[in-house]
PDB file of C-alpha atoms in Angstrom:
ATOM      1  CA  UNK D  22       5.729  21.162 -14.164  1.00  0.00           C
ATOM      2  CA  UNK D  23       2.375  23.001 -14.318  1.00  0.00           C
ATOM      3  CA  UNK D  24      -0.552  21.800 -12.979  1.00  0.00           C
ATOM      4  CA  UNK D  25      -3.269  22.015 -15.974  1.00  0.00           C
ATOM      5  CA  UNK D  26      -7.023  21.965 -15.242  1.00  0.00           C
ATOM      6  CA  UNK D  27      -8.642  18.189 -15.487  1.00  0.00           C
ATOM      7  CA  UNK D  28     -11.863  17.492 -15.904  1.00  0.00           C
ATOM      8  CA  UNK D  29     -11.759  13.858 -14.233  1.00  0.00           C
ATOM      9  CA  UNK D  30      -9.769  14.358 -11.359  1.00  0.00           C
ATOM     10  CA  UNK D  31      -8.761  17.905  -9.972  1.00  0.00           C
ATOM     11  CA  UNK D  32      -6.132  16.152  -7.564  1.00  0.00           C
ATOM     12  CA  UNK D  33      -4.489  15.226 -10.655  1.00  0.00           C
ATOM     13  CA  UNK D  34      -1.155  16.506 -12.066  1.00  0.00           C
ATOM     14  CA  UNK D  35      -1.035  16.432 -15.673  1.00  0.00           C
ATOM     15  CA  UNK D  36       2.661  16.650 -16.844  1.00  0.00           C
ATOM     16  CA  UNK D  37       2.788  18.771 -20.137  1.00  0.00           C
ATOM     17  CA  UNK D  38       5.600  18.510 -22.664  1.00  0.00           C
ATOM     18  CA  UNK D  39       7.341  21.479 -21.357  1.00  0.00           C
ATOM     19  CA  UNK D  40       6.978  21.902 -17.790  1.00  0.00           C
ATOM     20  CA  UNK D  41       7.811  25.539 -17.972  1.00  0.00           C
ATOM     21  CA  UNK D  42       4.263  28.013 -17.622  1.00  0.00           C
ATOM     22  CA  UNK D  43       4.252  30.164 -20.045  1.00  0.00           C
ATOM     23  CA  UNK D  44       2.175  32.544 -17.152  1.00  0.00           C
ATOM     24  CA  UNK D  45       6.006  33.022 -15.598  1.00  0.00           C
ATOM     25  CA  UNK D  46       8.679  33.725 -17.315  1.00  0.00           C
ATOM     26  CA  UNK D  47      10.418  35.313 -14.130  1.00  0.00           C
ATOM     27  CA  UNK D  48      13.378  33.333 -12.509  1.00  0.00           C
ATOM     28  CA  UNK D  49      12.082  33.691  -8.714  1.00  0.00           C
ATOM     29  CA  UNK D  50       9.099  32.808  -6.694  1.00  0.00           C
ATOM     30  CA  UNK D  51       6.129  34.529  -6.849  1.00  0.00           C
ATOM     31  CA  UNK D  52       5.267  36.116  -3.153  1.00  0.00           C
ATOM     32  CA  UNK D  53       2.720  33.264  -1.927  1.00  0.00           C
ATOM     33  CA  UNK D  54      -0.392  34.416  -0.426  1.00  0.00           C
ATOM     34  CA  UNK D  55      -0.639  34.119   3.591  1.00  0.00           C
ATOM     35  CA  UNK D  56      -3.076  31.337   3.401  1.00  0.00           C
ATOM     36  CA  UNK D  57      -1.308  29.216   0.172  1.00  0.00           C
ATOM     37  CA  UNK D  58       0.506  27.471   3.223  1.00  0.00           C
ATOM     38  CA  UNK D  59       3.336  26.335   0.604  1.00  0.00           C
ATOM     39  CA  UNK D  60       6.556  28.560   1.579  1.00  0.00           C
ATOM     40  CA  UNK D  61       9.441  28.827  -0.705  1.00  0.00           C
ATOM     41  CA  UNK D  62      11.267  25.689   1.277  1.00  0.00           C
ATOM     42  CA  UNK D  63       8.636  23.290   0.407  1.00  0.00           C
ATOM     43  CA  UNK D  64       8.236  24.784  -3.411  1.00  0.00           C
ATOM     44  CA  UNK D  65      12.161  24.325  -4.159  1.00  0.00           C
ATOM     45  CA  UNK D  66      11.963  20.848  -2.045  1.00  0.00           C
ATOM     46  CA  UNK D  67       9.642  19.897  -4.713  1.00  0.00           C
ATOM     47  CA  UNK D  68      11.061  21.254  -7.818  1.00  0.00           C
ATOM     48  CA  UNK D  69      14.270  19.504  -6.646  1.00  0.00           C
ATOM     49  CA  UNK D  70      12.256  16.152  -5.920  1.00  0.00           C
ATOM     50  CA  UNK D  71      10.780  16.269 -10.164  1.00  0.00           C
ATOM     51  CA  UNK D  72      14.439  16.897 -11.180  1.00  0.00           C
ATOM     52  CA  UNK D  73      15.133  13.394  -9.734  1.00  0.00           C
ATOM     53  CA  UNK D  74      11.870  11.275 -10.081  1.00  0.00           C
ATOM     54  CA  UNK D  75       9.767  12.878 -13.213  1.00  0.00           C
ATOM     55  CA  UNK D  76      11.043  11.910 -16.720  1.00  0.00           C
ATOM     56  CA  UNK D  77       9.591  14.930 -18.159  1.00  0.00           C
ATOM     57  CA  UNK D  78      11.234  17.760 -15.910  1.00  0.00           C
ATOM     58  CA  UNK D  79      14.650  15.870 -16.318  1.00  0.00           C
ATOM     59  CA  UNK D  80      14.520  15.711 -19.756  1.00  0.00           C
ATOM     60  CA  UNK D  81      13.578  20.173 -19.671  1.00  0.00           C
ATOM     61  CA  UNK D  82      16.845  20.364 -17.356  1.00  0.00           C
ATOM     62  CA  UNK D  83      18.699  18.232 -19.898  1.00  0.00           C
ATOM     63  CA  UNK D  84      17.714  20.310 -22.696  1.00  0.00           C
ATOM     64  CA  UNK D  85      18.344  23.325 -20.507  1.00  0.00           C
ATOM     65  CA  UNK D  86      21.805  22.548 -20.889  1.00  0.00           C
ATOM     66  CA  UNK D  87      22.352  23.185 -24.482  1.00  0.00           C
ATOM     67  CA  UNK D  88      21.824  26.798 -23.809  1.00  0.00           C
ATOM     68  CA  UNK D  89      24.999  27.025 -22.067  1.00  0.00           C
ATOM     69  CA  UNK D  90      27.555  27.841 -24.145  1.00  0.00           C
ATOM     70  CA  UNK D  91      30.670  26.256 -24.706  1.00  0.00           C
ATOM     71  CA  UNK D  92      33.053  28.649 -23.026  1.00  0.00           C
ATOM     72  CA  UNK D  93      30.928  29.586 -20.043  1.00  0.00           C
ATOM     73  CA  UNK D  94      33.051  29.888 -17.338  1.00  0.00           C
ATOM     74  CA  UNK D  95      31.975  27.954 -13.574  1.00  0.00           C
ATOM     75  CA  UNK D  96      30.015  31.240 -12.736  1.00  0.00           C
ATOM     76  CA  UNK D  97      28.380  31.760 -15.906  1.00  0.00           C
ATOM     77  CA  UNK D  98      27.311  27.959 -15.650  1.00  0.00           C
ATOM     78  CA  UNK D  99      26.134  28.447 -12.420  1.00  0.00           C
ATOM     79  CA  UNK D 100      24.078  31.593 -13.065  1.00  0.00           C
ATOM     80  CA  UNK D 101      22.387  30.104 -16.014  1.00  0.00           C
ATOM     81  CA  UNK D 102      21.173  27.236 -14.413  1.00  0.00           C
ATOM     82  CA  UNK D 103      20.300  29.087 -11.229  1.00  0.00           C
ATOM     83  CA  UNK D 104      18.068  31.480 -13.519  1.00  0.00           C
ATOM     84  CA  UNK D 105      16.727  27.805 -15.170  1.00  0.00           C
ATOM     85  CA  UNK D 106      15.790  26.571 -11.881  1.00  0.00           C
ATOM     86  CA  UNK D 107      14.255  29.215 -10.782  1.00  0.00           C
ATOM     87  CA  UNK D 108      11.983  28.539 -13.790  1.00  0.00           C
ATOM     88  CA  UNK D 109      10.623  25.527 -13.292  1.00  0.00           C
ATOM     89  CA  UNK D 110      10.144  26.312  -9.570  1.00  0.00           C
ATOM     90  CA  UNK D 111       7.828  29.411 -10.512  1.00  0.00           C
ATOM     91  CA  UNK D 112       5.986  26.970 -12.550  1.00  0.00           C
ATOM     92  CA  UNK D 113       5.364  24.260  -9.989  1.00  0.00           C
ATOM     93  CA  UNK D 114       4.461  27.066  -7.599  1.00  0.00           C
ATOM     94  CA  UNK D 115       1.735  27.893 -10.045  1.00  0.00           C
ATOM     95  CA  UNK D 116       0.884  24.473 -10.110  1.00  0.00           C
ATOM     96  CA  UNK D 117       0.488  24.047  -6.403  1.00  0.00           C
ATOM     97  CA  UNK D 118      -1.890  27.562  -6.385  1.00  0.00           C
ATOM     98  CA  UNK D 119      -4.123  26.177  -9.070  1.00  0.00           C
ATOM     99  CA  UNK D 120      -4.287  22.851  -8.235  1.00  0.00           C
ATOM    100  CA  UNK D 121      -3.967  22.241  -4.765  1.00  0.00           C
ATOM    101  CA  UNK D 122      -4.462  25.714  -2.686  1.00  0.00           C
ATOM    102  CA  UNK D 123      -5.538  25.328   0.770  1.00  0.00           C
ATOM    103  CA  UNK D 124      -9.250  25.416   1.496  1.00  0.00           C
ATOM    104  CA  UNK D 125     -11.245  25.639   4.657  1.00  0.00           C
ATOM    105  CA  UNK D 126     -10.643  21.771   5.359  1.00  0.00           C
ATOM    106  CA  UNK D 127      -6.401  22.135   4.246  1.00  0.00           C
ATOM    107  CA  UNK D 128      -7.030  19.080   2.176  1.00  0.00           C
ATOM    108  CA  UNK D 129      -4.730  20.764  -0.429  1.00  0.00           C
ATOM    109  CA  UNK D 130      -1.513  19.002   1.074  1.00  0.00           C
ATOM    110  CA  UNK D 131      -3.109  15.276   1.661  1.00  0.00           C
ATOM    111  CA  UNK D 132      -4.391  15.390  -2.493  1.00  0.00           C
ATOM    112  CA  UNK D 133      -0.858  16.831  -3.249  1.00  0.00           C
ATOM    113  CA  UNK D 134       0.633  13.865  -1.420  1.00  0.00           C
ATOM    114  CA  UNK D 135      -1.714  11.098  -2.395  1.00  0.00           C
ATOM    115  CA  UNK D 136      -1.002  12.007  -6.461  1.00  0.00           C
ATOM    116  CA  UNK D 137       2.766  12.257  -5.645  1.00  0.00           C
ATOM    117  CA  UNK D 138       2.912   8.544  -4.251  1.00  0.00           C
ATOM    118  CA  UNK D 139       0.733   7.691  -6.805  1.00  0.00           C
ATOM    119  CA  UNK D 140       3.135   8.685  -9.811  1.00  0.00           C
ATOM    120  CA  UNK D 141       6.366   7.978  -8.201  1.00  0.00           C
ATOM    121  CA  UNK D 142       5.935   6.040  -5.244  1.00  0.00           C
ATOM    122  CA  UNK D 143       3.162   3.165  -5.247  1.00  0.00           C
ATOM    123  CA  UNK D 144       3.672   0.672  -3.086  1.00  0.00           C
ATOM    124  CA  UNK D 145       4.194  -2.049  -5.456  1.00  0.00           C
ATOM    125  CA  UNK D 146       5.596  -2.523  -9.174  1.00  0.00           C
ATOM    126  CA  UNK D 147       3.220  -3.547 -11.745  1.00  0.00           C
ATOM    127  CA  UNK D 148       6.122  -5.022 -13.639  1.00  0.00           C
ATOM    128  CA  UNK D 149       4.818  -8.715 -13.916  1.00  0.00           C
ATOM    129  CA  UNK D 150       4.962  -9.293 -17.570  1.00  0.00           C
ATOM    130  CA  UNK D 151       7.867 -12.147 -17.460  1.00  0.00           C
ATOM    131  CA  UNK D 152       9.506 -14.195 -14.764  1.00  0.00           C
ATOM    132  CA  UNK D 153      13.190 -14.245 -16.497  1.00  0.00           C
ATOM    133  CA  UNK D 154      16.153 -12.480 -14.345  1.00  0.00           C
ATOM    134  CA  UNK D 155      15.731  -9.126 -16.278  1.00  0.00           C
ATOM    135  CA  UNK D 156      12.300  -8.454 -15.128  1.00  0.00           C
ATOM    136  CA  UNK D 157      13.282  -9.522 -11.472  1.00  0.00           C
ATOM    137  CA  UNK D 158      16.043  -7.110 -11.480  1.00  0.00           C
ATOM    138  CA  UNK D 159      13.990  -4.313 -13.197  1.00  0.00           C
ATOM    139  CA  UNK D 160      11.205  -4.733 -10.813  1.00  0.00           C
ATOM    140  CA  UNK D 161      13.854  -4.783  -7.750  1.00  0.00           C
ATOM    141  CA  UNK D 162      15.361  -1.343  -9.170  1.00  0.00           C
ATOM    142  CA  UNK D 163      11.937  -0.043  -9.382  1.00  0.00           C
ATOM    143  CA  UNK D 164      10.517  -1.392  -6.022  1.00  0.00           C
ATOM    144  CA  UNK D 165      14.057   0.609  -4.284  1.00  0.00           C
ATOM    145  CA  UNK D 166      13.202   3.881  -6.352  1.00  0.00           C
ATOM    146  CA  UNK D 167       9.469   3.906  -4.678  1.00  0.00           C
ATOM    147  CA  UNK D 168      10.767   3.560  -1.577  1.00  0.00           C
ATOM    148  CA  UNK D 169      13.073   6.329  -2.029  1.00  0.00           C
ATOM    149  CA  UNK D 170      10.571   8.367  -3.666  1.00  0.00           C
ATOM    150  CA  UNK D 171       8.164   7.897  -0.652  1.00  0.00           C
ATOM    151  CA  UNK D 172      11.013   8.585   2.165  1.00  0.00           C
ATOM    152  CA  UNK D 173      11.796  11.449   0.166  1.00  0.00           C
ATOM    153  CA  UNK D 174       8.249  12.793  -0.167  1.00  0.00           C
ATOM    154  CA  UNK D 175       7.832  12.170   3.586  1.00  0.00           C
ATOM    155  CA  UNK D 176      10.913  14.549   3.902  1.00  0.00           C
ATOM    156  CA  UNK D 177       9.188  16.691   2.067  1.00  0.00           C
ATOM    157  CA  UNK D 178       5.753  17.259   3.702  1.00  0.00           C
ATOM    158  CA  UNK D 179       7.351  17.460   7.090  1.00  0.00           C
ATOM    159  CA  UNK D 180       8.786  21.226   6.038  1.00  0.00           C
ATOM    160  CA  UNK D 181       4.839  22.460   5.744  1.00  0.00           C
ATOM    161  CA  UNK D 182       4.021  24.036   8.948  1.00  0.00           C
ATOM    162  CA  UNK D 183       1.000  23.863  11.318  1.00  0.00           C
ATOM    163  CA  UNK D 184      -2.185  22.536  10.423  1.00  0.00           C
ATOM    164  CA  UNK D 185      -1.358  22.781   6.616  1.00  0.00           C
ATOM    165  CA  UNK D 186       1.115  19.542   7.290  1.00  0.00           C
ATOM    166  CA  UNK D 187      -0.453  16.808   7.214  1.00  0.00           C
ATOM    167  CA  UNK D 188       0.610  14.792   9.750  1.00  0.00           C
ATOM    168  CA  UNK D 189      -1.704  11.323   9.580  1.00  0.00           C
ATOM    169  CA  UNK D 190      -0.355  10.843   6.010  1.00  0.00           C
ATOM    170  CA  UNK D 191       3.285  11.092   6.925  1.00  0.00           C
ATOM    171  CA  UNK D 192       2.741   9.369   9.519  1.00  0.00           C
ATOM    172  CA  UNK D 193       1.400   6.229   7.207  1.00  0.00           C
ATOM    173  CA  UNK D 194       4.240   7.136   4.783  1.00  0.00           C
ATOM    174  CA  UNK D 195       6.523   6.955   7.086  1.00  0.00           C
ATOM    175  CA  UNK D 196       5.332   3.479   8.471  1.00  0.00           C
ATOM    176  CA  UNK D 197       5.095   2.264   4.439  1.00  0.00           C
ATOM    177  CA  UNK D 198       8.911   3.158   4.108  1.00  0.00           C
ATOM    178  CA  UNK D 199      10.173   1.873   7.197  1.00  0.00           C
ATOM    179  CA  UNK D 200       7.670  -1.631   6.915  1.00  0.00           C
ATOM    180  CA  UNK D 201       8.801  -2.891   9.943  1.00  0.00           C
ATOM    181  CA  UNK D 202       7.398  -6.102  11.670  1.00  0.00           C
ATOM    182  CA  UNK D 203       7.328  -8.041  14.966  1.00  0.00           C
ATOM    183  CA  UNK D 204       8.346 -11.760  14.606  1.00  0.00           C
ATOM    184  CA  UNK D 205       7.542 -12.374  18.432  1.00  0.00           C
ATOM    185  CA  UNK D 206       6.811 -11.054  21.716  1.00  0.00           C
ATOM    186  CA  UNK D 207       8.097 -12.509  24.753  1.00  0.00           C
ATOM    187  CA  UNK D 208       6.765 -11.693  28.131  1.00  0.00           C
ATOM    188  CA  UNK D 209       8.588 -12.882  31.161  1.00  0.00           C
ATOM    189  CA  UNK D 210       6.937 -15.408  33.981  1.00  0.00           C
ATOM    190  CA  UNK D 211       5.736 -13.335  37.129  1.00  0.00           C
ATOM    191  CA  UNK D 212       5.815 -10.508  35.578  1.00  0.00           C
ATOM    192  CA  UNK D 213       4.064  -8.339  37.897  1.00  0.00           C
ATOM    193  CA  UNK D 214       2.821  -6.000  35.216  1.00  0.00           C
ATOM    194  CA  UNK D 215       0.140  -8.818  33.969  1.00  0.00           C
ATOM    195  CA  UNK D 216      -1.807  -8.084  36.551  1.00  0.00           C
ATOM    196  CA  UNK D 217      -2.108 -11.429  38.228  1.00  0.00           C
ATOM    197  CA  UNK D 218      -2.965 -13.638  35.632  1.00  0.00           C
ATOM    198  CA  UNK D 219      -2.371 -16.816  35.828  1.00  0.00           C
ATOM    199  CA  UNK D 220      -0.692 -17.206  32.288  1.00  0.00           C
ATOM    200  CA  UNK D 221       0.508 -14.559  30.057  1.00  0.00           C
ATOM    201  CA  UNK D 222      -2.954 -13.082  28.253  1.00  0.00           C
ATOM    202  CA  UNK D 223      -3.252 -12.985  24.565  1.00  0.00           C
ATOM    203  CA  UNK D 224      -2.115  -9.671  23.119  1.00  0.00           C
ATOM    204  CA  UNK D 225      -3.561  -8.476  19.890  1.00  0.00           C
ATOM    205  CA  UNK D 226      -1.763  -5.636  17.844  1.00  0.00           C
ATOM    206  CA  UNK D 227      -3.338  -2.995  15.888  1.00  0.00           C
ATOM    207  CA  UNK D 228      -3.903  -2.815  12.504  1.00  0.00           C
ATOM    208  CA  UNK D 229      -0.545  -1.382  10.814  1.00  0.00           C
ATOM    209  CA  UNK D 230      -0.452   2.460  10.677  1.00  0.00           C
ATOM    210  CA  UNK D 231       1.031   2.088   7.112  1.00  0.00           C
ATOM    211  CA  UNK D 232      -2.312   0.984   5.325  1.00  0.00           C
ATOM    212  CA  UNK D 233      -4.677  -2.132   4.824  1.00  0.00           C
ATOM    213  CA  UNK D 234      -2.845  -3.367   1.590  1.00  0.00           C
ATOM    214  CA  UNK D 235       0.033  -4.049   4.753  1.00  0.00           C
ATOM    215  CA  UNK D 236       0.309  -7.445   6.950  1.00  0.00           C
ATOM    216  CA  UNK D 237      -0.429  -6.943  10.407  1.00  0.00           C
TER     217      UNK D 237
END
């Protein structure tokens, strides 16, 4: 979808009704600029991850469909939708140029990433309306597509390269999708590696990599 300006937050995606830009009409990539630091793996990574997660570029590929016609043969099919998807990746490339183009600091990526987790990945459902079985299954389908969205996302930002990747928020991504924890730690009597101490010392952990809103 194109990125349109905002005047409250200009981290912020706003979704329009059709995510096509009317700027390009073309069916490939534009040539990014040296410094854009978004190559053509992470652009079609991302139009790929909307087609799956964002209501309103799934419903543009479903109506994208009806301008297939009837008869088209398996080639014809695949052409047309190639063209199609070459579309909408033109216009999330012009997105990610307006939007969130690298600066001197390459905070481009980290904004990118913290408004993608925010719209399709938050850590939590906010489903908490009702406490029949329908809400606890909707809220358990919804808490497995966040996680997904995040582990995909993390997938995502590891195909940036250099310092344009940004590798502390993956890295807390990462540790917010896998939300691991240690029930005990056992350290064996005369262990020579405590150093002499007389009984084993108290070991403190740090706080987890994933995030405050996480238990240690």
């Amino acid at each position: 979808p194109a990125a349109a300006a905002s005047s409250s937050s200009s981290s912020s995606i706003l979704w329009v009704k059709d995510p096509i830009n009317p700027k390009r009409s073309g069916s490939s990539l534009l040539k990014l600029p040296q410094k854009s630091g978004y190559n053509p793996s992470f652009v079609s990574y991302l139009t790929r991850f909307l087609l799956n997660f964002d209501p309103v570029s799934q419903q543009w590929w479903i109506r994208g469909a009806k301008s297939i016609p009837a008869k088209a043969s398996l080639q014809e099919v695949f052409d047309i939708r190639q063209t199609q998807f070459g579309e909408l990746a033109a216009s999330v490339q012009i997105g990610l140029l307006s939007e969130f183009s690298s600066n001197n600091d390459n905070n481009g990526p980290s904004l990118l990433l913290e408004d993608l987790i925010q719209r399709f990945g938050p850590a939590s459902s906010t489903n908490n309306n009702n406490n029949d079985e329908n809400d606890d299954n909707t809220a358990a389908f919804q808490s497995r597509e966040y996680k997904e969205a995040r582990r995909q996302l993390a997938l995502l930002f590891g195909l940036l390269e250099g310092n344009f990747q940004p590798t502390k928020d993956i890295t807390k991504l990462l540790a917010s999708v896998d939300n691991g924890s240690m029930g005990s730690v056992r350290l064996e009597e005369n262990n020579n590696n405590l150093g002499g101490f007389a009984s084993p010392p108290l070991i403190e952990f740090p706080p987890p990599p994933a995030g405050p809103e996480y238990k240690r």
